[in-house]
Coordinates of C-alpha atoms and ligand atoms in Angstrom, one line a residue:
M656 CA -12.6 28.4 -15.3
A657 CA -10.4 27.9 -12.2
R658 CA -10.8 24.5 -10.8
E659 CA -11.6 23.9 -7.1
Q660 CA -9.1 22.0 -5.0
L661 CA -10.2 18.6 -3.7
S662 CA -8.2 17.1 -0.8
L663 CA -7.5 13.4 -0.7
Y664 CA -7.1 11.6 2.6
D665 CA -5.9 8.0 2.8
T666 CA -6.7 5.8 5.7
T667 CA -5.4 2.4 4.4
L668 CA -3.0 2.1 7.4
R669 CA -5.6 2.9 10.0
D670 CA -9.2 2.1 8.9
G671 CA -7.9 -0.3 6.3
A672 CA -5.9 -2.1 9.0
Q673 CA -9.2 -3.0 10.7
T674 CA -9.7 -5.6 8.0
Q675 CA -9.9 -9.2 9.1
G676 CA -6.6 -10.9 8.6
V677 CA -4.6 -7.7 8.1
D678 CA -1.7 -7.0 10.4
F679 CA 0.7 -4.4 9.1
S680 CA 4.3 -4.4 10.5
L681 CA 6.1 -1.1 10.8
E682 CA 8.1 -1.9 7.7
D683 CA 4.8 -2.6 5.8
K684 CA 3.3 0.7 6.9
L685 CA 6.4 2.7 5.9
L686 CA 6.4 1.0 2.5
I687 CA 2.7 1.7 1.9
A688 CA 3.0 5.2 3.2
E689 CA 5.8 5.8 0.6
Q690 CA 3.5 4.6 -2.2
L691 CA 0.7 6.8 -1.0
D692 CA 2.9 9.8 -0.7
G693 CA 4.3 9.1 -4.2
L694 CA 0.8 9.2 -5.6
G695 CA 0.4 12.7 -4.3
L696 CA -2.2 12.3 -1.7
D697 CA -2.7 15.1 0.8
Y698 CA -3.0 13.1 4.0
V699 CA -1.7 9.7 5.1
E700 CA -3.4 8.5 8.2
A701 CA -1.1 5.9 9.7
G702 CA -2.5 4.6 13.0
Y703 CA -3.3 5.1 16.6
P704 CA -0.2 6.3 18.6
G705 CA -0.3 4.9 22.1
A706 CA -2.7 2.1 21.2
N707 CA -0.1 -0.5 20.1
P708 CA 3.7 -0.8 19.8
T709 CA 3.8 -0.6 16.0
D710 CA 1.9 2.7 15.8
T711 CA 3.7 4.2 18.8
R712 CA 7.1 3.5 17.1
L713 CA 5.7 4.9 13.8
F714 CA 4.8 8.2 15.4
G715 CA 7.8 8.1 17.7
E716 CA 10.0 9.9 15.2
S717 CA 9.3 12.5 12.6
R718 CA 8.9 11.1 9.1
P719 CA 9.0 13.9 6.6
M720 CA 7.0 13.5 3.4
G721 CA 4.9 15.5 1.0
A722 CA 1.6 14.2 2.5
K723 CA 0.6 15.2 6.0
L724 CA 1.3 12.3 8.3
T725 CA -1.9 12.0 10.4
A726 CA -2.4 10.3 13.8
F727 CA -5.9 9.0 14.8
G728 CA -7.4 8.8 18.2
M729 CA -10.3 9.5 20.5
T730 CA -11.6 12.9 21.7
K731 CA -11.0 13.2 25.4
R732 CA -13.1 11.1 27.7
P733 CA -16.1 13.0 29.1
G734 CA -15.9 13.8 32.7
R735 CA -12.1 14.0 32.6
S736 CA -9.7 16.8 32.1
L737 CA -7.4 16.7 29.1
S738 CA -4.3 16.4 31.2
N739 CA -5.9 13.5 33.1
D740 CA -6.5 11.5 29.9
P741 CA -3.5 9.4 29.1
G742 CA -4.9 8.3 25.7
F743 CA -5.3 11.9 24.6
Q744 CA -1.8 12.9 25.9
A745 CA -0.2 10.0 23.9
L746 CA -2.0 11.4 20.8
L747 CA -0.6 14.9 21.4
A748 CA 2.9 13.5 21.9
A749 CA 2.8 11.8 18.4
K750 CA 5.2 13.3 15.8
A751 CA 2.4 13.9 13.3
D752 CA 1.4 16.9 11.1
A753 CA -2.3 16.4 11.7
I754 CA -4.5 14.7 14.3
C755 CA -7.9 13.2 13.5
L756 CA -10.1 12.8 16.5
V757 CA -13.1 10.5 16.5
G758 CA -16.2 11.8 18.2
K759 CA -19.7 10.7 18.6
T760 CA -22.4 12.7 16.8
W761 CA -25.4 10.3 17.0
D762 CA -27.5 11.0 20.2
F763 CA -28.3 7.3 20.6
H764 CA -24.6 6.4 20.7
V765 CA -23.7 9.3 23.1
D766 CA -26.4 8.0 25.4
V767 CA -25.9 4.3 25.2
A768 CA -22.2 3.8 24.3
L769 CA -20.6 6.8 26.0
G770 CA -23.2 7.0 28.8
T771 CA -22.8 10.8 29.0
T772 CA -25.0 13.8 28.3
L773 CA -25.3 15.4 24.9
E774 CA -24.0 18.7 26.3
E775 CA -20.9 17.0 27.9
N776 CA -20.1 15.2 24.6
L777 CA -20.2 18.6 22.7
E778 CA -17.9 20.1 25.3
A779 CA -15.5 17.1 24.9
I780 CA -15.4 17.7 21.1
K781 CA -14.7 21.4 21.4
E782 CA -12.0 21.1 24.1
S783 CA -10.3 18.2 22.2
V784 CA -10.2 20.0 18.9
A785 CA -9.0 23.2 20.5
A786 CA -6.2 21.3 22.3
V787 CA -4.9 19.8 19.0
V788 CA -5.0 23.3 17.4
D789 CA -3.2 24.8 20.4
S790 CA -0.4 22.1 20.0
G791 CA 0.3 23.6 16.5
R792 CA -1.1 20.6 14.6
E793 CA -4.0 20.5 12.1
A794 CA -7.1 19.1 13.7
L795 CA -9.8 16.9 12.0
L796 CA -13.0 15.7 13.7
D797 CA -14.2 12.3 12.5
C798 CA -17.9 12.4 13.1
E799 CA -18.7 8.8 13.8
H800 CA -22.1 7.6 12.6
F801 CA -22.8 11.1 11.2
F802 CA -25.5 10.1 8.6
D803 CA -27.4 7.8 11.0
G804 CA -27.1 10.5 13.7
Y805 CA -28.4 13.1 11.3
K806 CA -31.4 11.0 10.4
A807 CA -32.2 10.5 14.1
N808 CA -31.4 14.0 15.4
P809 CA -30.3 16.4 12.7
D810 CA -29.9 19.3 15.1
Y811 CA -27.5 17.4 17.4
A812 CA -25.4 16.0 14.6
L813 CA -25.1 19.5 13.1
A814 CA -24.3 21.0 16.5
C815 CA -21.3 18.5 16.8
A816 CA -20.1 19.4 13.3
K817 CA -20.4 23.2 13.9
A818 CA -18.7 22.9 17.3
A819 CA -15.7 21.2 15.8
H820 CA -15.5 23.8 13.0
E821 CA -15.8 26.7 15.4
A822 CA -13.1 25.2 17.6
G823 CA -10.7 25.3 14.7
A824 CA -10.9 21.9 13.0
R825 CA -9.5 22.1 9.5
W826 CA -11.9 19.3 8.4
V827 CA -15.1 18.0 9.7
V828 CA -15.4 14.5 8.5
L829 CA -18.9 13.1 7.9
C830 CA -18.7 9.3 8.4
D831 CA -21.1 6.7 7.2
T832 CA -19.7 4.3 9.7
N833 CA -22.2 1.5 9.2
G834 CA -22.0 2.0 5.4
G835 CA -25.8 1.7 4.7
T836 CA -26.5 5.2 3.5
L837 CA -27.4 5.6 -0.2
P838 CA -26.0 8.2 -2.7
E839 CA -29.2 10.3 -2.8
E840 CA -29.3 10.5 1.0
V841 CA -25.6 11.4 1.2
E842 CA -26.2 14.2 -1.4
A843 CA -29.2 15.6 0.4
I844 CA -27.6 15.5 3.9
V845 CA -24.3 17.0 2.7
T846 CA -26.2 19.8 1.0
E847 CA -27.7 20.7 4.4
V848 CA -24.4 20.4 6.2
V849 CA -22.6 22.8 3.9
K850 CA -25.1 25.5 4.9
H851 CA -23.6 25.4 8.4
V852 CA -20.0 24.4 7.8
P853 CA -18.2 25.7 4.7
G854 CA -17.8 23.0 2.1
D855 CA -14.0 23.5 2.0
H856 CA -14.0 22.2 5.6
V857 CA -16.3 19.2 5.0
S858 CA -14.9 15.8 4.3
I859 CA -16.6 12.5 3.4
H860 CA -15.7 9.1 4.9
V861 CA -17.9 6.2 3.8
H862 CA -17.9 2.4 3.9
N863 CA -18.9 0.2 1.1
D864 CA -21.7 -1.9 2.6
T865 CA -24.2 -1.3 -0.2
D866 CA -21.4 -1.3 -2.9
N867 CA -21.9 2.5 -3.1
G868 CA -18.6 3.6 -1.5
V869 CA -17.4 5.4 -4.6
A870 CA -20.8 6.7 -5.6
N871 CA -21.4 8.1 -2.1
S872 CA -18.0 9.9 -2.1
L873 CA -18.8 11.5 -5.5
A874 CA -22.3 12.4 -4.3
A875 CA -20.8 14.3 -1.3
V876 CA -18.4 16.2 -3.6
R877 CA -21.3 17.2 -5.8
A878 CA -23.1 18.5 -2.7
G879 CA -20.1 20.6 -1.7
A880 CA -17.7 18.4 0.4
R881 CA -14.1 19.1 -0.6
Q882 CA -12.2 16.2 1.0
I883 CA -12.6 12.5 0.2
Q884 CA -11.3 9.8 2.6
G885 CA -10.8 6.3 1.5
T886 CA -8.3 3.4 1.2
L887 CA -6.1 1.9 -1.5
N888 CA -8.0 -1.0 -3.1
G889 CA -11.0 -0.2 -0.9
L890 CA -9.3 -2.1 1.9
G891 CA -11.4 -2.0 5.1
E892 CA -13.5 -4.0 7.5
R893 CA -16.6 -5.8 6.4
C894 CA -17.1 -4.7 2.7
G895 CA -14.3 -2.2 2.7
N896 CA -13.9 1.6 2.7
A897 CA -14.5 4.0 -0.2
N898 CA -12.0 2.8 -2.8
L899 CA -9.4 5.6 -3.7
T900 CA -8.0 3.4 -6.4
S901 CA -11.3 3.9 -8.3
I902 CA -12.1 7.4 -7.0
I903 CA -8.8 9.1 -8.0
P904 CA -8.8 8.1 -11.7
T905 CA -12.6 8.9 -11.9
L906 CA -11.9 12.4 -10.6
M907 CA -9.1 12.9 -13.1
L908 CA -10.3 11.2 -16.2
K909 CA -14.1 11.9 -16.2
T910 CA -14.8 15.2 -17.8
D911 CA -17.4 16.5 -15.3
Y912 CA -15.1 16.1 -12.4
A913 CA -11.8 16.8 -14.2
E914 CA -13.1 20.2 -15.4
R915 CA -14.3 21.2 -12.0
Y916 CA -11.8 19.9 -9.5
E917 CA -8.1 19.4 -9.1
T918 CA -6.0 17.3 -6.7
R919 CA -2.3 17.0 -6.0
V920 CA -2.2 13.8 -8.1
T921 CA -0.6 14.7 -11.4
P922 CA -1.1 12.7 -14.6
E923 CA 2.4 11.3 -14.1
K924 CA 1.6 10.2 -10.6
L925 CA -1.7 8.6 -11.8
R926 CA 0.4 6.3 -14.0
T927 CA 1.9 4.8 -10.8
L928 CA -1.6 3.8 -9.5
T929 CA -1.6 0.2 -10.8
H930 CA 1.8 -0.3 -9.3
A931 CA 0.8 1.1 -5.9
S932 CA -2.3 -1.1 -5.9
R933 CA -0.3 -4.3 -6.6
I934 CA 2.3 -3.4 -4.0
L935 CA -0.4 -3.3 -1.3
D936 CA -1.6 -6.7 -2.4
E937 CA 1.9 -8.1 -2.1
V938 CA 2.3 -6.6 1.3
L939 CA -1.0 -8.3 2.3
N940 CA 0.1 -11.5 0.6
R941 CA -3.1 -11.5 -1.5
A942 CA -3.7 -12.2 -5.1
P943 CA -4.7 -8.9 -6.8
N944 CA -8.4 -8.6 -7.9
R945 CA -8.2 -9.2 -11.6
H946 CA -11.5 -7.4 -12.1
A947 CA -10.7 -4.3 -10.2
P948 CA -11.8 -1.2 -12.1
Y949 CA -8.9 0.7 -13.7
V950 CA -6.1 -1.4 -12.2
G951 CA -7.2 -5.0 -12.5
E952 CA -5.5 -7.3 -14.9
S953 CA -8.8 -7.7 -16.8
A954 CA -9.8 -4.1 -16.7
F955 CA -8.4 -3.6 -20.3
A956 CA -8.3 -7.2 -21.5
H957 CA -10.1 -8.0 -24.8
K958 CA -11.1 -11.4 -26.0
G959 CA -12.9 -12.4 -29.1
G960 CA -12.2 -11.4 -32.7
I961 CA -14.6 -8.5 -33.2
H962 CA -13.6 -6.7 -30.0
V963 CA -9.9 -7.2 -30.6
S964 CA -10.0 -6.0 -34.2
A965 CA -12.1 -3.0 -33.2
V966 CA -9.7 -2.1 -30.3
Q967 CA -6.8 -2.4 -32.7
K968 CA -8.4 0.1 -35.0
D969 CA -9.3 2.4 -32.2
P970 CA -9.1 1.5 -28.5
R971 CA -12.0 3.8 -27.7
T972 CA -14.4 1.3 -29.2
Y973 CA -14.2 -0.9 -26.1
E974 CA -12.3 1.1 -23.5
H975 CA -13.7 3.9 -21.4
V976 CA -10.2 5.4 -20.7
P977 CA -6.7 4.6 -22.0
P978 CA -5.1 2.0 -19.8
E979 CA -1.7 3.7 -19.7
T980 CA -3.2 6.7 -17.9
V981 CA -3.4 4.6 -14.7
G982 CA -0.3 2.6 -15.4
N983 CA -2.2 -0.5 -16.6
V984 CA -1.8 -2.2 -20.0
R985 CA -4.2 -3.4 -22.7
R986 CA -4.2 -7.2 -23.0
M987 CA -5.3 -8.9 -26.2
L988 CA -5.2 -12.6 -26.8
V989 CA -4.1 -12.3 -30.4
S990 CA -1.3 -9.9 -29.8
D991 CA 1.8 -9.3 -27.7
Q992 CA 1.7 -5.6 -28.2
G993 CA 0.5 -4.8 -24.7
G994 CA 3.1 -7.1 -23.1
R995 CA 5.8 -5.7 -25.2
S996 CA 5.1 -2.0 -24.5
N997 CA 4.7 -2.9 -20.8
I998 CA 8.2 -4.6 -20.8
M999 CA 9.8 -1.7 -22.7
A1000 CA 8.4 0.7 -20.1
Q1001 CA 9.8 -1.4 -17.3
L1002 CA 13.2 -1.7 -18.9
D1003 CA 13.3 2.0 -19.4
R1004 CA 12.5 2.6 -15.7
I1005 CA 15.4 0.5 -14.6
G1006 CA 17.8 2.1 -17.1
I1007 CA 18.3 -0.8 -19.6
A1008 CA 18.3 0.7 -23.1
V1009 CA 17.5 -1.7 -26.0
P1010 CA 15.8 -0.9 -29.3
K1011 CA 12.2 -2.0 -29.3
D1012 CA 12.7 -4.3 -32.4
D1013 CA 15.8 -6.0 -30.9
P1014 CA 14.9 -9.7 -31.2
R1015 CA 16.2 -10.3 -27.6
V1016 CA 13.2 -8.2 -26.4
A1017 CA 10.7 -10.7 -27.8
R1018 CA 12.7 -13.5 -26.2
F1019 CA 12.9 -11.7 -22.8
L1020 CA 9.1 -11.1 -23.0
E1021 CA 8.6 -14.8 -23.6
V1022 CA 10.8 -15.7 -20.6
V1023 CA 9.0 -13.3 -18.3
K1024 CA 5.6 -14.7 -19.4
E1025 CA 6.8 -18.3 -18.8
R1026 CA 8.1 -17.4 -15.4
E1027 CA 5.0 -15.4 -14.4
A1028 CA 2.9 -18.4 -15.5
V1029 CA 4.7 -20.6 -13.0
G1030 CA 4.4 -18.1 -10.2
Y1031 CA 7.1 -15.4 -10.4
A1032 CA 5.7 -12.0 -9.5
Y1033 CA 7.9 -9.3 -11.0
E1034 CA 5.6 -6.4 -10.3
A1035 CA 6.5 -6.7 -6.7
A1036 CA 10.1 -7.9 -7.1
E1037 CA 11.8 -5.3 -9.3
A1038 CA 15.3 -6.3 -8.3
S1039 CA 14.7 -9.9 -9.6
F1040 CA 13.1 -8.4 -12.7
E1041 CA 16.3 -6.3 -13.2
M1042 CA 18.5 -9.3 -12.6
L1043 CA 16.6 -11.3 -15.2
A1044 CA 16.7 -8.5 -17.7
R1045 CA 20.4 -8.0 -17.2
R1046 CA 21.1 -11.7 -17.6
L1047 CA 19.1 -11.8 -20.9
L1048 CA 19.8 -8.4 -22.3
G1049 CA 23.1 -7.3 -20.9
N1050 CA 25.6 -9.2 -19.0
V1051 CA 25.9 -10.2 -15.4
P1052 CA 29.3 -11.3 -14.1
Q1053 CA 29.3 -14.6 -12.3
F1054 CA 30.7 -13.3 -9.0
F1055 CA 30.6 -16.6 -7.3
D1056 CA 29.1 -20.1 -7.8
V1057 CA 27.3 -22.1 -5.2
D1058 CA 28.2 -25.8 -5.7
S1059 CA 25.9 -27.2 -3.0
F1060 CA 24.1 -26.4 0.2
R1061 CA 22.6 -28.5 2.9
V1062 CA 20.1 -27.4 5.6
L1063 CA 19.3 -29.3 8.8
V1064 CA 16.4 -28.6 11.1
E1065 CA 16.5 -30.1 14.5
R1066 CA 13.9 -30.1 17.2
R1067 CA 15.2 -31.0 20.7
H1068 CA 15.4 -30.1 24.3
N1069 CA 18.1 -27.6 25.3
A1070 CA 20.2 -27.6 28.5
L1071 CA 17.3 -25.9 30.3
G1072 CA 14.9 -28.6 29.3
E1073 CA 13.0 -26.4 26.9
L1074 CA 11.8 -27.6 23.5
V1075 CA 13.7 -25.7 20.8
T1076 CA 14.0 -25.9 17.0
V1077 CA 17.3 -24.9 15.6
S1078 CA 18.6 -24.9 12.0
E1079 CA 22.0 -25.2 10.6
A1080 CA 23.1 -24.7 7.0
T1081 CA 26.3 -25.5 5.1
V1082 CA 27.1 -23.8 1.9
K1083 CA 29.9 -24.8 -0.5
A1084 CA 30.8 -22.0 -2.9
R1085 CA 33.5 -21.1 -5.3
V1086 CA 34.7 -17.5 -5.0
D1087 CA 37.7 -16.1 -6.8
G1088 CA 39.1 -19.5 -7.6
N1089 CA 38.8 -20.8 -4.1
T1090 CA 36.3 -23.2 -2.6
V1091 CA 34.8 -22.0 0.6
M1092 CA 32.7 -23.9 3.0
S1093 CA 30.5 -21.8 5.4
V1094 CA 28.3 -22.9 8.2
G1095 CA 25.4 -20.7 9.5
E1096 CA 22.9 -21.2 12.3
G1097 CA 19.5 -19.6 12.6
N1098 CA 16.1 -19.9 14.1
G1099 CA 14.8 -21.3 10.8
P1100 CA 16.2 -22.9 7.7
V1101 CA 16.1 -19.8 5.6
N1102 CA 17.8 -17.7 8.3
A1103 CA 20.5 -20.3 8.6
L1104 CA 21.0 -20.5 4.9
D1105 CA 21.3 -16.7 4.7
M1106 CA 23.9 -16.7 7.5
A1107 CA 26.0 -19.4 5.8
L1108 CA 25.7 -17.8 2.3
R1109 CA 26.8 -14.4 3.4
K1110 CA 29.5 -15.5 5.8
D1111 CA 32.4 -15.6 3.5
L1112 CA 32.2 -14.3 -0.1
G1113 CA 35.9 -13.4 -0.2
P1114 CA 36.6 -10.1 -2.1
Y1115 CA 32.8 -9.5 -2.3
Q1116 CA 32.2 -9.7 1.4
R1117 CA 32.6 -5.9 2.0
Y1118 CA 29.8 -5.2 -0.5
I1119 CA 27.3 -7.2 1.4
D1120 CA 28.3 -6.5 5.0
D1121 CA 25.5 -4.0 5.3
L1122 CA 22.9 -6.1 3.6
E1123 CA 20.0 -7.0 5.8
L1124 CA 16.9 -9.0 5.3
V1125 CA 13.9 -6.9 6.4
D1126 CA 11.0 -9.1 5.4
Y1127 CA 10.1 -12.5 4.1
K1128 CA 6.8 -13.5 2.7
V1129 CA 5.7 -16.9 1.5
R1130 CA 2.7 -17.8 -0.6
I1131 CA 1.5 -21.2 -1.7
L1132 CA 0.3 -20.8 -5.2
T1133 CA -1.6 -23.9 -6.2
G1134 CA -3.5 -26.4 -4.0
G1135 CA -2.9 -30.1 -3.8
T1136 CA 0.3 -32.1 -4.0
D1137 CA 1.8 -30.1 -6.9
A1138 CA 1.7 -26.8 -4.9
V1139 CA 4.6 -24.4 -5.6
T1140 CA 5.9 -21.9 -3.1
R1141 CA 6.7 -18.3 -3.9
V1142 CA 9.0 -16.4 -1.6
L1143 CA 9.3 -12.7 -1.6
I1144 CA 12.3 -11.2 0.2
E1145 CA 12.8 -7.5 1.1
S1146 CA 16.4 -6.5 1.6
R1147 CA 17.9 -3.2 2.9
D1148 CA 21.4 -1.8 2.9
G1149 CA 23.3 0.6 5.3
E1150 CA 22.0 3.6 3.4
G1151 CA 18.4 2.6 3.8
R1152 CA 17.8 1.6 0.2
R1153 CA 15.4 -1.3 -0.1
W1154 CA 14.8 -3.9 -2.9
F1155 CA 12.6 -6.9 -3.4
T1156 CA 13.5 -10.3 -4.9
V1157 CA 11.5 -13.4 -5.7
G1158 CA 12.0 -17.1 -5.9
V1159 CA 9.7 -19.9 -6.9
S1160 CA 10.0 -23.7 -6.3
P1161 CA 8.0 -26.6 -5.1
N1162 CA 10.5 -26.5 -2.2
I1163 CA 10.4 -23.5 0.2
V1164 CA 14.1 -23.6 0.9
D1165 CA 15.0 -23.6 -2.8
A1166 CA 12.6 -20.7 -3.5
S1167 CA 14.2 -18.8 -0.6
F1168 CA 17.7 -19.6 -1.8
E1169 CA 16.9 -18.2 -5.3
A1170 CA 15.5 -15.0 -3.8
L1171 CA 18.6 -14.7 -1.5
L1172 CA 21.0 -15.1 -4.4
D1173 CA 19.1 -12.5 -6.5
S1174 CA 19.3 -10.1 -3.6
I1175 CA 23.1 -10.5 -3.1
N1176 CA 23.8 -10.3 -6.9
Y1177 CA 21.7 -7.3 -7.2
K1178 CA 23.6 -5.5 -4.4
L1179 CA 27.0 -6.5 -6.0
I1180 CA 25.9 -5.1 -9.4
R1181 CA 24.4 -1.9 -8.0
D1182 CA 27.4 -1.2 -5.9
G1183 CA 29.8 -1.8 -8.8
A1184 CA 31.6 -4.9 -7.5
P1185 CA 34.3 -5.8 -10.0
A1186 CA 33.8 -8.9 -12.2
P1187 CA 36.1 -11.8 -11.2
Ligands
ZN987 ZN1 -14.3 4.1 8.7

């Protein structure tokens, strides 16, 4: 039987960005968009062009990818012409493949929040959708408060949905904006909607306020909707959005859904799900949720003799799906097998070939575990993982040695009488048999240290001239006086390649220095710098 196509729409970078404490930079957004695109999602909604500098820059140039890059904004303001609505014009100017317009569909909101008539609101929806279609982009109408609106005035809510569809919207998005609707209500209401708007034009967007975000999304699909909107890790304001990290594997691994529907996510791409989930946590500087379904560290962890021995005989005894299907691993307290196969898979990915029974693999695994226990995070710092693997399993030339460094931080008044804080670093290194002493200045100790370290590396200088620090994240790992600091650094070269390194120490400058050194050495190795 031919399977029906389900479209997957991610809004981590727009709706997810509404979360308290979340503030994505442009670099963050591009990195996450790359992960989402890599997963095989159909749409990546990335922000509101015109509303803030980050999103305006993001949509200021075209960014080709497999997913449709989607801009979000308001339908035109009632009582104004399209050409006289600067917000709408900024949206049309965005370099996006699709534009999702939010419109009101609850009569109460039209009246109270918009202060306009129901008729005028319908007109605004039609005109705005038609304008997007005329601009050659795909249009979506995000029907705000659709379910509450439907309960209050079903005819009006349906009229809005139909108006958008007739004006050419590719998808009419039914939103449970307040997140209080239950699965049986979603199923009943979507069943009615698809009598008026074809199901392959109906999308579901729910929030998780009753912990039913996933259940509500699946209920809508059962009732005929053919697009699901959600976010990675369920990121979103209040209790979050529908969690795509749980929805995607459910659609693919549970027979009832897998037999009936297909998405662009292939089984190979599904294996990157755990990685994508962890990357988002790193960008947010958050500890991953150990108990997250499918991708959490505990999702396939087994403790206790009977469970463990049963799982060793046949994992199906205590696992609902195989962990490797989502890129996770089985963890058992009595065995290192999970860790070892995980490590082998990672080594394979970075191109280091060693036989599985090589005793150095066990030693490497031990070192990785020890280091992770004190705070290193190799999932997010693959360049550091690769450097560690090469040091223990291959060989890494000692391109240069740093004998010592010193960093000074000074707070003083400058010539203009302004209070400034400046940093100066001195690095003493041995390169190619010579001792070099370099001084760097910066706006902070790490910046100054980076400047000094990269000022003069003799014959290696030309390999690192195009190296640039893009991002720097600090996390304090344990409370109290014995706190340690983890520093994660993102570097980039002239060809736009990016890599991440990590350093851990009780001292933030030390941790940063370790990550900087890894980054430079990684670049030298990858670009084939000759051993001294
Ligand atoms: Zn929402």
